[in-house]
PDB file of C-alpha atoms in Angstrom:
ATOM      1  CA  MET F   1     -30.843 -33.007  12.941  1.00 64.00           C
ATOM      2  CA  SER F   2     -31.203 -36.341  11.128  1.00 79.00           C
ATOM      3  CA  ASP F   3     -30.783 -34.628   7.745  1.00 82.00           C
ATOM      4  CA  LEU F   4     -27.707 -32.809   9.069  1.00 87.00           C
ATOM      5  CA  GLY F   5     -26.212 -36.188   9.976  1.00 88.00           C
ATOM      6  CA  ALA F   6     -27.240 -37.606   6.600  1.00 89.00           C
ATOM      7  CA  GLY F   7     -25.294 -34.861   4.841  1.00 90.00           C
ATOM      8  CA  PHE F   8     -22.176 -35.638   6.882  1.00 92.00           C
ATOM      9  CA  GLY F   9     -22.759 -39.309   6.108  1.00 93.00           C
ATOM     10  CA  TYR F  10     -22.463 -38.633   2.372  1.00 93.00           C
ATOM     11  CA  LEU F  11     -19.122 -36.927   2.978  1.00 93.00           C
ATOM     12  CA  VAL F  12     -17.876 -39.963   4.915  1.00 94.00           C
ATOM     13  CA  LYS F  13     -19.219 -42.401   2.295  1.00 94.00           C
ATOM     14  CA  GLY F  14     -17.450 -40.469  -0.449  1.00 93.00           C
ATOM     15  CA  GLN F  15     -14.110 -40.721   1.369  1.00 94.00           C
ATOM     16  CA  ARG F  16     -14.668 -44.443   1.912  1.00 94.00           C
ATOM     17  CA  TRP F  17     -15.474 -44.890  -1.764  1.00 93.00           C
ATOM     18  CA  VAL F  18     -12.201 -43.386  -3.020  1.00 92.00           C
ATOM     19  CA  LEU F  19     -10.174 -45.225  -0.382  1.00 91.00           C
ATOM     20  CA  GLY F  20     -11.707 -48.434  -1.682  1.00 91.00           C
ATOM     21  CA  HIS F  21     -10.867 -47.436  -5.263  1.00 88.00           C
ATOM     22  CA  GLY F  22      -7.218 -46.420  -4.960  1.00 84.00           C
ATOM     23  CA  ARG F  23      -6.667 -45.739  -8.674  1.00 86.00           C
ATOM     24  CA  TRP F  24      -9.472 -43.171  -8.711  1.00 88.00           C
ATOM     25  CA  PHE F  25      -8.164 -41.581  -5.527  1.00 89.00           C
ATOM     26  CA  GLY F  26      -4.770 -40.944  -7.132  1.00 86.00           C
ATOM     27  CA  PHE F  27      -6.441 -39.803 -10.344  1.00 83.00           C
ATOM     28  CA  GLY F  28      -8.517 -37.257  -8.417  1.00 86.00           C
ATOM     29  CA  LEU F  29      -5.535 -35.791  -6.536  1.00 88.00           C
ATOM     30  CA  LEU F  30      -3.885 -34.169  -9.569  1.00 86.00           C
ATOM     31  CA  PRO F  31      -6.165 -31.107 -10.041  1.00 87.00           C
ATOM     32  CA  GLY F  32      -6.068 -30.289  -6.324  1.00 83.00           C
ATOM     33  CA  LEU F  33      -2.262 -30.378  -6.231  1.00 86.00           C
ATOM     34  CA  ILE F  34      -2.025 -27.964  -9.159  1.00 86.00           C
ATOM     35  CA  THR F  35      -4.535 -25.572  -7.608  1.00 85.00           C
ATOM     36  CA  LEU F  36      -2.907 -25.814  -4.170  1.00 83.00           C
ATOM     37  CA  VAL F  37       0.397 -24.482  -5.492  1.00 85.00           C
ATOM     38  CA  LEU F  38      -1.391 -21.464  -6.998  1.00 85.00           C
ATOM     39  CA  TYR F  39      -3.359 -20.707  -3.831  1.00 84.00           C
ATOM     40  CA  VAL F  40      -0.456 -21.082  -1.417  1.00 83.00           C
ATOM     41  CA  GLY F  41       1.435 -18.495  -3.449  1.00 86.00           C
ATOM     42  CA  ALA F  42      -1.551 -16.134  -3.412  1.00 84.00           C
ATOM     43  CA  LEU F  43      -2.104 -16.445   0.359  1.00 82.00           C
ATOM     44  CA  VAL F  44       1.587 -15.945   1.114  1.00 85.00           C
ATOM     45  CA  GLY F  45       1.480 -12.791  -0.989  1.00 84.00           C
ATOM     46  CA  LEU F  46      -1.614 -11.625   0.886  1.00 80.00           C
ATOM     47  CA  GLY F  47       0.082 -12.310   4.218  1.00 78.00           C
ATOM     48  CA  TYR F  48       3.039 -10.143   3.261  1.00 80.00           C
ATOM     49  CA  GLY F  49       1.020  -7.371   1.643  1.00 80.00           C
ATOM     50  CA  ALA F  50      -2.040  -7.043   3.905  1.00 78.00           C
ATOM     51  CA  ASP F  51      -0.407  -4.576   6.319  1.00 77.00           C
ATOM     52  CA  ASP F  52       0.759  -2.298   3.497  1.00 79.00           C
ATOM     53  CA  PHE F  53      -2.694  -2.409   1.924  1.00 77.00           C
ATOM     54  CA  VAL F  54      -4.406  -1.524   5.209  1.00 78.00           C
ATOM     55  CA  ALA F  55      -1.962   1.339   5.852  1.00 77.00           C
ATOM     56  CA  TRP F  56      -2.663   2.688   2.342  1.00 80.00           C
ATOM     57  CA  ALA F  57      -6.434   2.356   2.846  1.00 79.00           C
ATOM     58  CA  THR F  58      -6.483   4.146   6.233  1.00 77.00           C
ATOM     59  CA  PRO F  59      -4.492   7.401   5.829  1.00 77.00           C
ATOM     60  CA  PHE F  60      -6.913   9.088   8.235  1.00 77.00           C
ATOM     61  CA  ALA F  61      -5.384   7.042  11.087  1.00 70.00           C
ATOM     62  CA  ASP F  62      -1.850   8.415  10.572  1.00 71.00           C
ATOM     63  CA  ASP F  63      -2.384  11.156  13.144  1.00 72.00           C
ATOM     64  CA  TRP F  64      -4.200   9.038  15.705  1.00 76.00           C
ATOM     65  CA  SER F  65      -2.580   8.681  19.102  1.00 72.00           C
ATOM     66  CA  SER F  66      -1.215   5.359  20.276  1.00 72.00           C
ATOM     67  CA  PRO F  67      -2.507   2.682  20.571  1.00 79.00           C
ATOM     68  CA  TRP F  68      -5.634   3.401  18.511  1.00 76.00           C
ATOM     69  CA  ALA F  69      -4.047   3.534  15.052  1.00 76.00           C
ATOM     70  CA  ALA F  70      -2.199   0.262  15.587  1.00 77.00           C
ATOM     71  CA  LEU F  71      -5.307  -1.361  17.081  1.00 80.00           C
ATOM     72  CA  LEU F  72      -7.446  -0.359  14.091  1.00 77.00           C
ATOM     73  CA  ARG F  73      -4.897  -1.428  11.512  1.00 76.00           C
ATOM     74  CA  ASN F  74      -4.045  -4.730  13.164  1.00 79.00           C
ATOM     75  CA  THR F  75      -7.752  -5.556  13.367  1.00 82.00           C
ATOM     76  CA  LEU F  76      -8.195  -4.709   9.676  1.00 82.00           C
ATOM     77  CA  VAL F  77      -5.148  -6.803   8.712  1.00 82.00           C
ATOM     78  CA  VAL F  78      -6.687  -9.804  10.482  1.00 82.00           C
ATOM     79  CA  LEU F  79     -10.074  -9.190   8.821  1.00 82.00           C
ATOM     80  CA  VAL F  80      -8.480  -8.831   5.372  1.00 80.00           C
ATOM     81  CA  PHE F  81      -6.613 -12.120   5.796  1.00 80.00           C
ATOM     82  CA  VAL F  82      -9.739 -13.856   7.145  1.00 78.00           C
ATOM     83  CA  LEU F  83     -11.686 -12.572   4.144  1.00 79.00           C
ATOM     84  CA  GLY F  84      -8.923 -13.887   1.897  1.00 79.00           C
ATOM     85  CA  LEU F  85      -9.153 -17.301   3.545  1.00 76.00           C
ATOM     86  CA  PHE F  86     -12.948 -17.224   3.230  1.00 72.00           C
ATOM     87  CA  LEU F  87     -12.710 -16.509  -0.498  1.00 76.00           C
ATOM     88  CA  ALA F  88      -9.928 -19.069  -0.912  1.00 77.00           C
ATOM     89  CA  VAL F  89     -12.081 -21.818   0.629  1.00 70.00           C
ATOM     90  CA  ILE F  90     -14.897 -21.031  -1.787  1.00 67.00           C
ATOM     91  CA  THR F  91     -12.871 -20.404  -4.932  1.00 74.00           C
ATOM     92  CA  PHE F  92     -10.502 -23.342  -4.312  1.00 76.00           C
ATOM     93  CA  THR F  93     -13.281 -25.772  -5.140  1.00 72.00           C
ATOM     94  CA  ALA F  94     -14.468 -23.789  -8.170  1.00 73.00           C
ATOM     95  CA  VAL F  95     -10.972 -23.459  -9.625  1.00 82.00           C
ATOM     96  CA  THR F  96     -10.034 -27.064  -8.834  1.00 81.00           C
ATOM     97  CA  LEU F  97     -13.233 -28.336 -10.444  1.00 78.00           C
ATOM     98  CA  LEU F  98     -12.575 -26.186 -13.520  1.00 78.00           C
ATOM     99  CA  VAL F  99      -8.964 -27.396 -13.779  1.00 82.00           C
ATOM    100  CA  GLY F 100     -10.003 -30.974 -13.108  1.00 82.00           C
ATOM    101  CA  GLN F 101     -13.290 -31.091 -15.055  1.00 78.00           C
ATOM    102  CA  PRO F 102     -12.344 -34.179 -17.152  1.00 81.00           C
ATOM    103  CA  PHE F 103     -10.881 -35.927 -14.062  1.00 86.00           C
ATOM    104  CA  TYR F 104     -13.887 -35.347 -11.830  1.00 87.00           C
ATOM    105  CA  GLU F 105     -16.418 -36.094 -14.569  1.00 85.00           C
ATOM    106  CA  SER F 106     -14.839 -39.521 -14.961  1.00 88.00           C
ATOM    107  CA  LEU F 107     -14.692 -40.069 -11.195  1.00 91.00           C
ATOM    108  CA  SER F 108     -18.325 -39.053 -10.763  1.00 90.00           C
ATOM    109  CA  GLU F 109     -19.416 -41.348 -13.585  1.00 90.00           C
ATOM    110  CA  GLU F 110     -17.551 -44.247 -11.962  1.00 91.00           C
ATOM    111  CA  VAL F 111     -19.345 -43.590  -8.664  1.00 92.00           C
ATOM    112  CA  ASP F 112     -22.692 -43.683 -10.489  1.00 90.00           C
ATOM    113  CA  ARG F 113     -21.651 -46.857 -12.270  1.00 90.00           C
ATOM    114  CA  SER F 114     -20.604 -48.564  -9.022  1.00 89.00           C
ATOM    115  CA  GLU F 115     -23.932 -47.671  -7.383  1.00 85.00           C
ATOM    116  CA  GLY F 116     -25.917 -49.237 -10.195  1.00 79.00           C
ATOM    117  CA  GLY F 117     -28.668 -47.859 -12.391  1.00 69.00           C
ATOM    118  CA  GLU F 118     -28.325 -45.341 -15.181  1.00 74.00           C
ATOM    119  CA  VAL F 119     -25.057 -43.402 -15.617  1.00 76.00           C
ATOM    120  CA  PRO F 120     -26.214 -39.983 -16.872  1.00 73.00           C
ATOM    121  CA  GLU F 121     -24.221 -38.163 -19.544  1.00 73.00           C
ATOM    122  CA  SER F 122     -24.673 -34.544 -20.576  1.00 66.00           C
ATOM    123  CA  GLY F 123     -24.049 -35.284 -24.249  1.00 68.00           C
ATOM    124  CA  LEU F 124     -22.201 -31.958 -24.568  1.00 67.00           C
ATOM    125  CA  PRO F 125     -18.677 -31.493 -25.928  1.00 73.00           C
ATOM    126  CA  LEU F 126     -15.951 -30.842 -23.383  1.00 69.00           C
ATOM    127  CA  TRP F 127     -15.553 -27.170 -24.289  1.00 72.00           C
ATOM    128  CA  ARG F 128     -19.283 -26.632 -23.744  1.00 76.00           C
ATOM    129  CA  GLU F 129     -19.185 -28.341 -20.346  1.00 75.00           C
ATOM    130  CA  LEU F 130     -16.198 -26.198 -19.340  1.00 73.00           C
ATOM    131  CA  TRP F 131     -18.011 -23.041 -20.446  1.00 79.00           C
ATOM    132  CA  ILE F 132     -21.166 -23.904 -18.479  1.00 79.00           C
ATOM    133  CA  SER F 133     -19.090 -24.861 -15.431  1.00 74.00           C
ATOM    134  CA  ALA F 134     -17.066 -21.630 -15.560  1.00 78.00           C
ATOM    135  CA  ARG F 135     -20.159 -19.486 -16.137  1.00 82.00           C
ATOM    136  CA  ASP F 136     -22.045 -21.065 -13.243  1.00 81.00           C
ATOM    137  CA  SER F 137     -18.994 -20.781 -10.976  1.00 75.00           C
ATOM    138  CA  VAL F 138     -18.796 -17.046 -11.670  1.00 82.00           C
ATOM    139  CA  ARG F 139     -22.481 -16.675 -10.806  1.00 83.00           C
ATOM    140  CA  ILE F 140     -21.939 -18.540  -7.541  1.00 80.00           C
ATOM    141  CA  LEU F 141     -18.830 -16.525  -6.704  1.00 77.00           C
ATOM    142  CA  VAL F 142     -20.770 -13.282  -7.174  1.00 83.00           C
ATOM    143  CA  ARG F 143     -23.277 -14.513  -4.587  1.00 84.00           C
ATOM    144  CA  VAL F 144     -20.449 -15.532  -2.265  1.00 79.00           C
ATOM    145  CA  ALA F 145     -18.713 -12.173  -2.677  1.00 80.00           C
ATOM    146  CA  LEU F 146     -21.904 -10.366  -1.655  1.00 84.00           C
ATOM    147  CA  TYR F 147     -22.174 -12.520   1.464  1.00 83.00           C
ATOM    148  CA  GLY F 148     -18.473 -11.956   2.103  1.00 79.00           C
ATOM    149  CA  VAL F 149     -18.801  -8.161   1.984  1.00 83.00           C
ATOM    150  CA  LEU F 150     -21.795  -8.289   4.329  1.00 86.00           C
ATOM    151  CA  LEU F 151     -20.017 -10.575   6.799  1.00 82.00           C
ATOM    152  CA  PHE F 152     -16.869  -8.446   6.592  1.00 78.00           C
ATOM    153  CA  ALA F 153     -18.889  -5.373   7.576  1.00 83.00           C
ATOM    154  CA  LEU F 154     -20.612  -7.252  10.407  1.00 82.00           C
ATOM    155  CA  GLY F 155     -17.186  -8.281  11.677  1.00 79.00           C
ATOM    156  CA  PHE F 156     -16.791  -4.792  13.161  1.00 78.00           C
ATOM    157  CA  VAL F 157     -19.815  -5.273  15.445  1.00 80.00           C
ATOM    158  CA  PRO F 158     -18.569  -6.011  18.995  1.00 80.00           C
ATOM    159  CA  VAL F 159     -19.081  -9.571  20.269  1.00 78.00           C
ATOM    160  CA  ILE F 160     -21.232 -10.616  17.270  1.00 79.00           C
ATOM    161  CA  GLY F 161     -18.358  -9.919  14.895  1.00 77.00           C
ATOM    162  CA  GLN F 162     -16.080 -12.285  16.804  1.00 74.00           C
ATOM    163  CA  THR F 163     -18.598 -15.088  17.468  1.00 80.00           C
ATOM    164  CA  VAL F 164     -21.683 -15.236  15.258  1.00 85.00           C
ATOM    165  CA  VAL F 165     -20.100 -13.847  12.073  1.00 83.00           C
ATOM    166  CA  PRO F 166     -17.333 -16.506  11.789  1.00 83.00           C
ATOM    167  CA  ALA F 167     -19.949 -19.254  12.314  1.00 86.00           C
ATOM    168  CA  LEU F 168     -22.155 -17.742   9.590  1.00 87.00           C
ATOM    169  CA  GLY F 169     -19.113 -17.473   7.345  1.00 85.00           C
ATOM    170  CA  PHE F 170     -18.451 -21.203   7.591  1.00 86.00           C
ATOM    171  CA  CYS F 171     -22.124 -21.969   6.937  1.00 89.00           C
ATOM    172  CA  VAL F 172     -22.039 -19.848   3.773  1.00 89.00           C
ATOM    173  CA  SER F 173     -18.735 -21.445   2.747  1.00 85.00           C
ATOM    174  CA  GLY F 174     -20.058 -24.945   3.342  1.00 89.00           C
ATOM    175  CA  TYR F 175     -23.320 -24.328   1.527  1.00 90.00           C
ATOM    176  CA  PHE F 176     -21.694 -23.081  -1.651  1.00 88.00           C
ATOM    177  CA  LEU F 177     -18.912 -25.670  -1.472  1.00 87.00           C
ATOM    178  CA  CYS F 178     -21.622 -28.305  -1.602  1.00 90.00           C
ATOM    179  CA  GLU F 179     -23.222 -26.537  -4.577  1.00 90.00           C
ATOM    180  CA  GLU F 180     -19.951 -26.525  -6.514  1.00 87.00           C
ATOM    181  CA  LEU F 181     -19.246 -30.180  -5.769  1.00 90.00           C
ATOM    182  CA  THR F 182     -22.728 -31.507  -6.545  1.00 91.00           C
ATOM    183  CA  ALA F 183     -22.647 -29.491  -9.792  1.00 89.00           C
ATOM    184  CA  VAL F 184     -20.334 -32.130 -11.307  1.00 87.00           C
ATOM    185  CA  ALA F 185     -23.006 -34.833 -11.054  1.00 89.00           C
ATOM    186  CA  LEU F 186     -26.044 -32.579 -11.443  1.00 90.00           C
ATOM    187  CA  GLN F 187     -24.765 -30.943 -14.630  1.00 87.00           C
ATOM    188  CA  ARG F 188     -24.434 -34.412 -16.170  1.00 86.00           C
ATOM    189  CA  ARG F 189     -28.057 -34.971 -15.192  1.00 86.00           C
ATOM    190  CA  GLY F 190     -29.190 -31.863 -17.066  1.00 83.00           C
ATOM    191  CA  VAL F 191     -29.918 -29.773 -13.956  1.00 85.00           C
ATOM    192  CA  ALA F 192     -29.364 -26.064 -14.530  1.00 85.00           C
ATOM    193  CA  LEU F 193     -27.975 -23.724 -11.874  1.00 86.00           C
ATOM    194  CA  LYS F 194     -31.354 -22.285 -10.830  1.00 87.00           C
ATOM    195  CA  GLU F 195     -32.788 -25.754 -10.295  1.00 89.00           C
ATOM    196  CA  ARG F 196     -29.625 -26.934  -8.524  1.00 89.00           C
ATOM    197  CA  LEU F 197     -30.012 -24.155  -5.986  1.00 89.00           C
ATOM    198  CA  ALA F 198     -33.680 -25.068  -5.538  1.00 90.00           C
ATOM    199  CA  LEU F 199     -32.747 -28.707  -4.877  1.00 89.00           C
ATOM    200  CA  LEU F 200     -30.160 -27.669  -2.292  1.00 90.00           C
ATOM    201  CA  ARG F 201     -32.583 -25.312  -0.526  1.00 88.00           C
ATOM    202  CA  GLY F 202     -34.980 -28.221  -0.178  1.00 86.00           C
ATOM    203  CA  ARG F 203     -32.319 -30.184   1.764  1.00 88.00           C
ATOM    204  CA  ARG F 204     -30.544 -27.276   3.477  1.00 89.00           C
ATOM    205  CA  ALA F 205     -29.633 -29.257   6.616  1.00 91.00           C
ATOM    206  CA  ALA F 206     -28.080 -32.082   4.585  1.00 92.00           C
ATOM    207  CA  VAL F 207     -26.166 -29.554   2.471  1.00 92.00           C
ATOM    208  CA  LEU F 208     -24.746 -27.892   5.594  1.00 92.00           C
ATOM    209  CA  GLY F 209     -23.946 -31.280   7.133  1.00 93.00           C
ATOM    210  CA  PHE F 210     -21.929 -32.102   4.016  1.00 94.00           C
ATOM    211  CA  GLY F 211     -20.374 -28.708   3.312  1.00 91.00           C
ATOM    212  CA  VAL F 212     -19.515 -27.135   6.682  1.00 92.00           C
ATOM    213  CA  PRO F 213     -17.159 -29.903   7.916  1.00 92.00           C
ATOM    214  CA  LEU F 214     -15.538 -29.830   4.482  1.00 90.00           C
ATOM    215  CA  ALA F 215     -15.125 -26.041   4.624  1.00 87.00           C
ATOM    216  CA  LEU F 216     -13.431 -26.376   8.025  1.00 88.00           C
ATOM    217  CA  ALA F 217     -11.157 -29.140   6.728  1.00 87.00           C
ATOM    218  CA  PHE F 218     -10.302 -27.116   3.621  1.00 79.00           C
ATOM    219  CA  LEU F 219      -8.642 -24.497   5.851  1.00 76.00           C
ATOM    220  CA  VAL F 220      -5.712 -26.911   5.958  1.00 74.00           C
ATOM    221  CA  PRO F 221      -4.329 -26.809   2.384  1.00 63.00           C
ATOM    222  CA  LEU F 222      -2.972 -30.372   2.179  1.00 76.00           C
ATOM    223  CA  VAL F 223      -6.143 -31.749   3.748  1.00 83.00           C
ATOM    224  CA  ALA F 224      -8.176 -30.018   1.038  1.00 78.00           C
ATOM    225  CA  VAL F 225      -6.177 -31.750  -1.686  1.00 84.00           C
ATOM    226  CA  PHE F 226      -6.531 -35.218  -0.165  1.00 89.00           C
ATOM    227  CA  LEU F 227     -10.238 -34.823   0.624  1.00 90.00           C
ATOM    228  CA  MET F 228     -11.182 -33.483  -2.810  1.00 88.00           C
ATOM    229  CA  PRO F 229     -11.590 -36.832  -4.642  1.00 91.00           C
ATOM    230  CA  GLY F 230     -13.771 -38.183  -1.820  1.00 92.00           C
ATOM    231  CA  ALA F 231     -15.719 -34.925  -1.705  1.00 92.00           C
ATOM    232  CA  VAL F 232     -16.594 -35.326  -5.397  1.00 92.00           C
ATOM    233  CA  ALA F 233     -17.588 -38.943  -4.798  1.00 93.00           C
ATOM    234  CA  GLY F 234     -19.723 -38.005  -1.779  1.00 94.00           C
ATOM    235  CA  ALA F 235     -21.331 -35.127  -3.669  1.00 93.00           C
ATOM    236  CA  THR F 236     -22.254 -37.566  -6.442  1.00 93.00           C
ATOM    237  CA  LEU F 237     -23.961 -39.817  -3.891  1.00 93.00           C
ATOM    238  CA  LEU F 238     -25.802 -36.779  -2.519  1.00 93.00           C
ATOM    239  CA  ALA F 239     -26.808 -35.736  -6.038  1.00 91.00           C
ATOM    240  CA  ARG F 240     -28.261 -39.209  -6.637  1.00 90.00           C
ATOM    241  CA  ASP F 241     -30.427 -38.703  -3.549  1.00 89.00           C
ATOM    242  CA  LEU F 242     -31.488 -35.183  -4.543  1.00 87.00           C
ATOM    243  CA  THR F 243     -32.608 -36.286  -8.007  1.00 84.00           C
ATOM    244  CA  ALA F 244     -34.114 -39.644  -7.060  1.00 75.00           C
ATOM    245  CA  SER F 245     -37.206 -40.348  -9.125  1.00 58.00           C
ATOM    246  CA  PRO F 246     -40.587 -39.813  -7.406  1.00 50.00           C
ATOM    247  CA  GLN F 247     -41.425 -43.503  -7.589  1.00 45.00           C
ATOM    248  CA  ASP F 248     -38.327 -44.308  -5.520  1.00 50.00           C
ATOM    249  CA  GLU F 249     -38.382 -41.343  -3.144  1.00 45.00           C
ATOM    250  CA  ASP F 250     -40.469 -38.236  -2.819  1.00 44.00           C
ATOM    251  CA  ALA F 251     -37.766 -36.116  -4.475  1.00 42.00           C
ATOM    252  CA  PRO F 252     -37.871 -33.863  -7.522  1.00 40.00           C
ATOM    253  CA  ALA F 253     -37.123 -35.306 -10.937  1.00 41.00           C
ATOM    254  CA  PRO F 254     -34.206 -33.982 -13.025  1.00 40.00           C
ATOM    255  CA  TYR F 255     -34.588 -30.679 -14.836  1.00 36.00           C
ATOM    256  CA  THR F 256     -33.431 -29.556 -18.250  1.00 39.00           C
ATOM    257  CA  LEU F 257     -29.961 -28.052 -18.541  1.00 41.00           C
ATOM    258  CA  ASP F 258     -29.822 -24.370 -19.450  1.00 46.00           C
ATOM    259  CA  LYS F 259     -27.637 -24.371 -22.581  1.00 44.00           C
ATOM    260  CA  SER F 260     -27.639 -20.619 -23.066  1.00 43.00           C
TER     261      SER F 260
END
């Protein structure tokens, strides 16, 4: 439980950091605002089109007696929209980080600088960093999509589908949100995706403590935009902890970035 609280503490510290550095807070808002406009449009479209999609996908229910056809289709409409929200929470961070790569790199570097010690730099050109970030995001999203399909199927199980499955969904969302956010600082430190995931598994409770509250907050679009700069700052503080040198803490040393 202490590590769970430590993870939440990094989220709080990150928000405090940007509030104490107003210029960087405003600087970090821009990518989130751009992405928010795109996602609001997509979710509105999903809200209007989900019922038509479900009706098209369930022609076998056309001849069902009332109220079974309506019950099935209304349940599927809700599940489709919930799945859309689930994917939006995950992909919002990935897309915002991709759009705001130069912004968040600078913010993360400033957090490192303010905390003292070395300020790691990847040494890669911007286009290369964007390529690695996009490639790793796709790999993460494939993992998330697999979890999403599994959770969607489990949603039909009575009781469990309405209680346990949503809780698991937020845990998955939070875990991979944390991965995407810490990637900004860890990529600068030369930590490849495989090693990043290994670092996060080693501190799973802290990762969930950081990511799950953020995933819940990100359900409110405007909140997601305003929390994003602090989330990047907090993830940088968490990344510093994860990659602390053995002589300071019993934590793994940085790895070599996969430049393939």
